[in-house]
C-alpha positions in Angstrom: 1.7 -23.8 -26.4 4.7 -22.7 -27.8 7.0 -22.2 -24.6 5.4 -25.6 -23.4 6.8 -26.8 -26.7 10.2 -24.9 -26.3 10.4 -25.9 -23.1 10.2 -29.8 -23.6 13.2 -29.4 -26.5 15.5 -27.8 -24.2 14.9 -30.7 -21.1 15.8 -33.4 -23.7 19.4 -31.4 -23.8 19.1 -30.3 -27.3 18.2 -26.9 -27.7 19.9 -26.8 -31.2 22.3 -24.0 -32.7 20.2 -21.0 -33.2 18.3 -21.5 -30.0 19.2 -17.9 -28.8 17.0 -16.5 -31.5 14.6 -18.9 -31.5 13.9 -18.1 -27.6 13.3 -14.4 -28.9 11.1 -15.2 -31.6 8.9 -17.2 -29.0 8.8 -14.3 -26.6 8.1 -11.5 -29.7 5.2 -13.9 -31.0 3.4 -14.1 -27.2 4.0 -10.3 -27.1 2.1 -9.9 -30.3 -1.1 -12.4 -29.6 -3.6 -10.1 -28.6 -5.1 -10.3 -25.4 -7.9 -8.6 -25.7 -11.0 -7.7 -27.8 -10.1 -4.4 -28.2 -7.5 -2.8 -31.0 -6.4 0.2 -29.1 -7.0 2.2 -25.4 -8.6 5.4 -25.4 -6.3 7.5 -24.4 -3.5 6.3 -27.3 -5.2 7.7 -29.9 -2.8 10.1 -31.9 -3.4 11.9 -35.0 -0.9 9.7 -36.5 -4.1 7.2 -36.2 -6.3 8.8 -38.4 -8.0 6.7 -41.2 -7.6 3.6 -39.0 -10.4 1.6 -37.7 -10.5 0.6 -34.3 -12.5 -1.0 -31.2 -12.3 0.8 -28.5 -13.7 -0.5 -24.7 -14.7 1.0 -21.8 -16.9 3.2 -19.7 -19.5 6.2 -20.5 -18.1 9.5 -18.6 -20.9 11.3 -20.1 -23.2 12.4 -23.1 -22.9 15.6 -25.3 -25.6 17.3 -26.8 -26.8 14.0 -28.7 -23.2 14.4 -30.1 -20.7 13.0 -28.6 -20.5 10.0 -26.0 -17.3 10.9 -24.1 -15.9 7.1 -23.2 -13.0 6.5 -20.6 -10.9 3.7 -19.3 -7.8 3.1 -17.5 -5.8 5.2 -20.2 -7.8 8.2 -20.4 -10.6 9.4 -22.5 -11.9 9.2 -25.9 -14.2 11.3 -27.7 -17.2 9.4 -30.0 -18.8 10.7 -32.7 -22.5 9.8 -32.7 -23.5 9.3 -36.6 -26.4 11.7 -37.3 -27.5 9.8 -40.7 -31.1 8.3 -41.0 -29.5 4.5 -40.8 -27.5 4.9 -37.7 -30.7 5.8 -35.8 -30.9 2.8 -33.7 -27.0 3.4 -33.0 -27.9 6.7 -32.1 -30.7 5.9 -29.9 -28.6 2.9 -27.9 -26.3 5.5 -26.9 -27.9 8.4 -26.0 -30.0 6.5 -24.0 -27.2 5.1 -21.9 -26.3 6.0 -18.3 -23.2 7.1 -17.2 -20.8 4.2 -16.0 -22.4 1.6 -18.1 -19.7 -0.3 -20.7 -19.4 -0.2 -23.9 -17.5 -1.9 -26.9 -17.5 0.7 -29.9 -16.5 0.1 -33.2 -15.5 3.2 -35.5 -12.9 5.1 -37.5 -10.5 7.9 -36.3 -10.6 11.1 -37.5 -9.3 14.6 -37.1 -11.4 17.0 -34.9 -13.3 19.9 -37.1 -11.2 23.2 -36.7 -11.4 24.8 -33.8 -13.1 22.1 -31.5 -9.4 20.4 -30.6 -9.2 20.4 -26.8 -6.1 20.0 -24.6 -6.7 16.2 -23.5 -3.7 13.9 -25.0 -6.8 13.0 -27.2 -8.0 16.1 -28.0 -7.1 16.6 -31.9 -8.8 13.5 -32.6 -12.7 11.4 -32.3 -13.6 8.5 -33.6 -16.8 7.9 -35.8 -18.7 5.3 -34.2 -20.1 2.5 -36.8 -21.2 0.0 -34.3 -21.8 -0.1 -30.4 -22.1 -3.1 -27.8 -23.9 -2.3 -24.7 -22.1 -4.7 -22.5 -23.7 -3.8 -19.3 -26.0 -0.8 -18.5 -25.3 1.1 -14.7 -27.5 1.1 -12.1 -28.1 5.1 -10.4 -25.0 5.8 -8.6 -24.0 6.9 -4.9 -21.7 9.6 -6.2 -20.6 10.6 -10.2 -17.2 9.4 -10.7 -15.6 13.0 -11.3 -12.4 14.4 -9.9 -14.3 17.5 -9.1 -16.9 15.6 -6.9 -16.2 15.7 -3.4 -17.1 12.8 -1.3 -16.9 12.1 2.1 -14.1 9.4 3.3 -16.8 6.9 5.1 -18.8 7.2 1.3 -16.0 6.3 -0.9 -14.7 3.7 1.6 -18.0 1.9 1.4 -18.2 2.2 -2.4 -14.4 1.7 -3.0 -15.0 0.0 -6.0 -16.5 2.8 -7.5 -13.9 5.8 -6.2 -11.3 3.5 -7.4 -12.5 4.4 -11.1 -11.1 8.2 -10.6 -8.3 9.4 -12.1 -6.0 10.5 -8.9 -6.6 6.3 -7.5 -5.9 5.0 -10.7 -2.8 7.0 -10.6 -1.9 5.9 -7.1 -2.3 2.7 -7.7 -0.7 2.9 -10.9 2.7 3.9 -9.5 2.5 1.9 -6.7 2.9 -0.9 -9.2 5.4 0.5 -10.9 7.3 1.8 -7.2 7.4 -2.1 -6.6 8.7 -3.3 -9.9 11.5 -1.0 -9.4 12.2 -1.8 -6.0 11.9 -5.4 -6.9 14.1 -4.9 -9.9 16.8 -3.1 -7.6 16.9 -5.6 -4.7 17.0 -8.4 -7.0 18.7 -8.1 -10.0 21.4 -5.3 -8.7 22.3 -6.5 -5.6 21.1 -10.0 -5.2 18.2 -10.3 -2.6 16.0 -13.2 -2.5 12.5 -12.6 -2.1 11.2 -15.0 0.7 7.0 -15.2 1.7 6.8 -15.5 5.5 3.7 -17.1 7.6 1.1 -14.6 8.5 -0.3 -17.6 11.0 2.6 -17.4 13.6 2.8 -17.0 17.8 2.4 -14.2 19.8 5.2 -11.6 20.3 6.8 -10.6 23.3 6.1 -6.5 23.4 5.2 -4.0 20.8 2.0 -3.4 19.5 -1.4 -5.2 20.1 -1.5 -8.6 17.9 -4.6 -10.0 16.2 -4.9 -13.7 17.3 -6.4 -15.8 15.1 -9.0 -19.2 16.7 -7.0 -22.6 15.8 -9.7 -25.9 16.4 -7.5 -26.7 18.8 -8.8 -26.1 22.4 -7.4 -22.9 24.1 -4.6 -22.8 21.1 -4.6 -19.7 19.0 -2.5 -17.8 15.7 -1.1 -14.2 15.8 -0.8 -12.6 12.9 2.7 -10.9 13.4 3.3 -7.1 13.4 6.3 -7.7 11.5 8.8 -10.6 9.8 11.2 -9.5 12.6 11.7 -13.1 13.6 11.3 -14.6 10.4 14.2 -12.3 8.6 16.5 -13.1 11.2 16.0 -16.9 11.3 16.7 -16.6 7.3 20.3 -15.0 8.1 20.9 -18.2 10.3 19.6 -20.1 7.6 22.1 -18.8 5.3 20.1 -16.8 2.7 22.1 -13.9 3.4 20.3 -11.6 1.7 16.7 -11.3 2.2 13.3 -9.0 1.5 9.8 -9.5 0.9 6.8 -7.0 0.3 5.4 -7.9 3.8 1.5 -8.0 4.9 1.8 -6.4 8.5 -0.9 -6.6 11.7 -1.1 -4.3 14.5 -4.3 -4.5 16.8 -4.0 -0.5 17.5 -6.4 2.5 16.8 -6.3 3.7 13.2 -4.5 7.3 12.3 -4.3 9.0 8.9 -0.8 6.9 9.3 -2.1 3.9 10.1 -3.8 0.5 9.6 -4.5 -2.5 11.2 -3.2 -4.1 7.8 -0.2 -2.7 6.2 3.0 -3.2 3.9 6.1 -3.1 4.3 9.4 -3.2 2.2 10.9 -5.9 4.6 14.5 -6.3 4.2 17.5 -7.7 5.9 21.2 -8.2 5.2 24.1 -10.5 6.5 28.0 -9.3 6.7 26.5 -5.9 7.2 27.1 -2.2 8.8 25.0 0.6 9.7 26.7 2.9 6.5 26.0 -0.6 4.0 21.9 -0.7 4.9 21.7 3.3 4.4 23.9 3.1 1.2 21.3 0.1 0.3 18.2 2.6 1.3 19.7 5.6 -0.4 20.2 3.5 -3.8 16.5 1.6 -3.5 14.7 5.6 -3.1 17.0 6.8 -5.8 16.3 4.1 -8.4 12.5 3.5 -7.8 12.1 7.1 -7.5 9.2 8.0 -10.0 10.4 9.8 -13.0 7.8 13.1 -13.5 8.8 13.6 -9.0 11.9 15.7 -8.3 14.9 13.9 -8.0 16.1 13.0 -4.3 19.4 13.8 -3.4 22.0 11.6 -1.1 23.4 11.1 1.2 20.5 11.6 3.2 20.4 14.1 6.4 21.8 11.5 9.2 21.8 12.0 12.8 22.6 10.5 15.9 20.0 8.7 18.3 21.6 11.1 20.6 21.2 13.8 19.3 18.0 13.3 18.4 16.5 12.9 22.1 18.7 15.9 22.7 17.4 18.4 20.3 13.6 17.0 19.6 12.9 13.9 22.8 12.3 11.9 20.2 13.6 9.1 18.0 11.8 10.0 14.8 12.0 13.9 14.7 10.4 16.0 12.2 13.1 18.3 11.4 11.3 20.3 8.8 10.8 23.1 11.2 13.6 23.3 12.9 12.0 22.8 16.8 14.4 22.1 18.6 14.2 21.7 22.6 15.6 24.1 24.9 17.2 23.2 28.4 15.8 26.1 30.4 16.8 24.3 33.8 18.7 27.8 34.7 15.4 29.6 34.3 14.0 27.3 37.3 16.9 26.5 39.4 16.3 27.2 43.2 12.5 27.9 42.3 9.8 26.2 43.5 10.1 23.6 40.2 12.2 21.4 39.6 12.6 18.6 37.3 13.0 14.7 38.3 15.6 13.3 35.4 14.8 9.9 34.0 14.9 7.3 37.2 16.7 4.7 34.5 19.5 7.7 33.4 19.5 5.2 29.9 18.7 6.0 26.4 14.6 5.5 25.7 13.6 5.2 29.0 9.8 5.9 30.1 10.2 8.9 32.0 12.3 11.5 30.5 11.6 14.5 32.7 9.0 15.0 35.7 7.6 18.7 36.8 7.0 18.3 40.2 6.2 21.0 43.0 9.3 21.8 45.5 7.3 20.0 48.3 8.1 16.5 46.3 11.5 16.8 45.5 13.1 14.6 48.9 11.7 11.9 47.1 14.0 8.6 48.2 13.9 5.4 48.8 11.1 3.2 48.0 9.3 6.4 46.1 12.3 7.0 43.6 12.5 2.4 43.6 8.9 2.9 42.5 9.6 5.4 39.4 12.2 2.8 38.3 10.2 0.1 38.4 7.2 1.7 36.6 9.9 2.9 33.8 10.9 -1.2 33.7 7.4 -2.2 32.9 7.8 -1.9 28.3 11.0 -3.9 29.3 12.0 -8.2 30.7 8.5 -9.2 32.0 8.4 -11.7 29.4 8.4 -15.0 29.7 11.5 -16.2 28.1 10.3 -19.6 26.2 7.7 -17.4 24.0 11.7 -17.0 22.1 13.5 -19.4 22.6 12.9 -21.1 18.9 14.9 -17.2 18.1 17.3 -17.2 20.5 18.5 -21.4 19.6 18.4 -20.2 16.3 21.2 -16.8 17.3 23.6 -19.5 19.3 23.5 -22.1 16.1 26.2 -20.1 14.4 24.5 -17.1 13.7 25.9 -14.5 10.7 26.0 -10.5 12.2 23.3 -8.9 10.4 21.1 -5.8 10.2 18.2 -4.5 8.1 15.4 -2.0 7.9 11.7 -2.2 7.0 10.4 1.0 4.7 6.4 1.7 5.1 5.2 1.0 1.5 1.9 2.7 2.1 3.5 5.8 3.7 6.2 6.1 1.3 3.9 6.1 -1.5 1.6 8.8 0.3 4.6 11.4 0.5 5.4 10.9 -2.8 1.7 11.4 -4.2 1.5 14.1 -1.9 -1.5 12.1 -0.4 -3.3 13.6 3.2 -3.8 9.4 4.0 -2.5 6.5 3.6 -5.8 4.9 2.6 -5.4 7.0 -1.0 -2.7 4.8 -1.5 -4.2 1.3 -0.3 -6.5 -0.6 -2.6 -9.0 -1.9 -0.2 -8.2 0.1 3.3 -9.8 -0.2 6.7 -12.1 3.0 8.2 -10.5 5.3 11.0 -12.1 2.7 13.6 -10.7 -0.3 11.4 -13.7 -1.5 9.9 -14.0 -2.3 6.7 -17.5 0.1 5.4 -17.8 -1.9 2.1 -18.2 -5.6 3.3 -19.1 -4.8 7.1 -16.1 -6.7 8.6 -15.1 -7.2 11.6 -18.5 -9.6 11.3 -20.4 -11.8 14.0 -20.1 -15.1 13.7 -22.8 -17.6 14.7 -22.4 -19.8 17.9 -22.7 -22.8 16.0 -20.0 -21.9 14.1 -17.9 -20.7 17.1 -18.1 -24.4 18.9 -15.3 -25.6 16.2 -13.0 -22.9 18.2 -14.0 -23.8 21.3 -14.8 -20.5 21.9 -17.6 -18.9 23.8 -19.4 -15.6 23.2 -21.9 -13.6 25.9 -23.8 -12.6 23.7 -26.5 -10.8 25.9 -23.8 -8.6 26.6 -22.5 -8.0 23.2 -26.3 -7.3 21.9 -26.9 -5.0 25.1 -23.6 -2.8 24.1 -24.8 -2.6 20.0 -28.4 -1.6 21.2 
């Protein structure tokens, strides 16, 4: 009500002569309306809190000898004093009948711990007397207790995700993730001027790359694909003159699932007009550095750069892992004038198909239409696409087109080196199984025929309830 207010005096052009601290007044009151009906979280109480009374929210971890109810929430944990006396028996009763998991709202005062039962939890030197509780909803038996210590299978906690969300290590993940993207937001934006620009996820299919999902328009024989990437999109925003670009991009790729990867993903999506190779790793460099998380060990820059060449040199590859030093050895001395010899790549050009053939001595005349053959094998990831699926792109590069670059970071990845995580699904909120199935909801789904004649689509569905038998 107030910034509505606020905001109506400044659009009839009279914000007045002390609007500067009137704006912060505004924001201090919103800051102090309290959003919730709870005073504090349970894992800020501090000694220097004793004496106070407070409401506290949240869920039962577990019970204590009839003691103590030990109650969590986002924050941490909080330890409650059951009340003992003859007139707190009902309170006393509510509580120790509880399950774990169920939510609570408890009323109470802090105070110090008796001698000698402080623990090391941020919490530890305090409790808080309980003077009233609120059962405000009582669990059901659980799959699994929600306990760092409890070890769970991947298919159990990906069907009950909900549930393994509540433990500490995902709440953490998720946590910084948050933070991680407020940084990088913060960096991108307010340091060096991106905009942030949403994309279509409804879009055409692409010309190579991975497997797309296509997604059933109502009209006949038309479909969607969701795109692997904004590759188009961030380069049609250079033409358009936005000149500095990024989004936190939703990304599809139809391909089997590794601890690496999902059929759904993020990436930091940026690109860049007026731009070299040195400005987008300066860029990179800077956007690690500053969203870095505080309690990691620093990174240092520049970061390790080599050459393309190089790295098909020394590892065949154009993302090496250089953290044990592996390097390939040319060991074509060891074999000359043996009966092996090696084939080199038929294209002789940088990431082409065939890199190096064994092949026995009997083979190695090969000429003519054979060695045509290799070639054109090696030009099948490469211009057997038809043209028109791009030509929206390539009328958009000859319409004045800026030079531009960019680079598109792995959110989920990233956040899975830094968290030291084995997957990338302990970093995702909601990820898909190995197989890409989703274990809580059951997607992918059937969908009936009736509601498949709106696509104009056409199921066998003998054949699709022969394979699940």
């Amino acid at each position: 009500m107030l910034l509505v207010g606020w905001n109506k005096r400044v659009q009839r052009g009279y914000p007045g002569p002390g609007w500067k601290n009137t704006t912060q007044q505004i924001i201090m009151s919103m800051l102090n309306i309290d959003l919730s009906f709870r005073s504090h979280t349970c894992g800020e109480l501090r000694p220097a809190d004793v004496g106070e009374e407070v409401t506290l929210c949240g869920w039962v971890q577990y019970l204590r000898q009839d003691l103590f109810v030990i109650m969590r929430d986002f924050s941490g944990l909080a330890q409650i004093l059951i009340p003992q006396d003859e007139d707190k028996m009902n309170l006393k009763t509510a509580l120790c009948d509880l399950p774990p998991e169920s939510v609570i709202r408890v009323k109470g005062t802090v105070r110090l711990r008796p001698d000698g039962q402080e623990n090391k939890m941020p919490t530890g030197e305090i409790e808080v007397l309980a003077e009233s509780v609120e059962i405000l909803n009582v669990c059901r038996k659980l799959p699994f207790e929600i306990k760092d210590f409890v070890k769970k299978s991947e298919s159990l906690r990906m069907q009950y995700r909900y549930l393994d969300l509540r433990s500490s290590q995902m709440q953490y993940n998720l946590r910084l993730r948050s933070q991680l993207v407020m940084k990088m937001r913060e960096y991108l934006c307010n340091v060096h001027g991106f905009v942030d620009v949403e994309t279509p996820t409804l879009f055409k299919r692409t010309p190579g790359g991975a497997k797309e999902f296509v997604v059933p328009s109502r009209e006949p024989g038309r479909f969607y694909s969701l795109p692997q990437s904004p590759q188009q999109f961030k380069q049609l925003l250079m033409v358009a003159g936005i000149d500095r670009y990024f989004q936190l991009a939703r990304c599809y790729r139809d391909e089997g699932s590794k601890p690496d990867r999902q059929p759904e993903f993020t990436q930091v999506d940026i690109e860049m007009s007026f731009v070299d190779q040195a400005g987008i790793r300066g860029l990179i460099e800077g956007l690690v550095q500053y969203s870095w998380p505080v309690e990691k060990d620093p990174v240092s820059t520049p970061f390790p750069c080599i050459t393309y060449e190089k790295a098909m040199k020394d590892y065949g590859v154009d993302k090496p892992d250089t953290r044990f030093a592996m390097k390939l050895m040319d060991i074509s001395e060891t074999f000359h004038n043996t009966e092996i010899e090696f084939l080199k790549d038929a294209l002789n050009q940088p990431g082409g198909c065939i890199q190096a053939i064994c092949i026995p001595d009997g083979a190695k005349h090969l000429k003519g239409k054979d060695h045509e053959s290799l070639k054109q094998t090696a030009r099948t990831q490469f211009g057997q696409e038809d043209p028109s699926l791009l030509s929206h792109l390539l009328e958009a590069l000859d319409s004045g087109a800026p030079p531009h670059g960019g680079i598109a970071l792995g959110l989920d990845r990233f956040l899975s080196i830094i968290v030291g995580a084995p997957s990338i699904r302990d970093v995702i909120a909601f990820p898909k199984s190995f197989r890409g199935h989703d274990l809580m909801s059951h997607a992918p789904d059937f969908v009936s025929e009736d509601e498949l004649k709106s696509y104009h689509i056409a199921v066998n569905w003998p054949y699709i309830k022969a394979h699940i038998c």
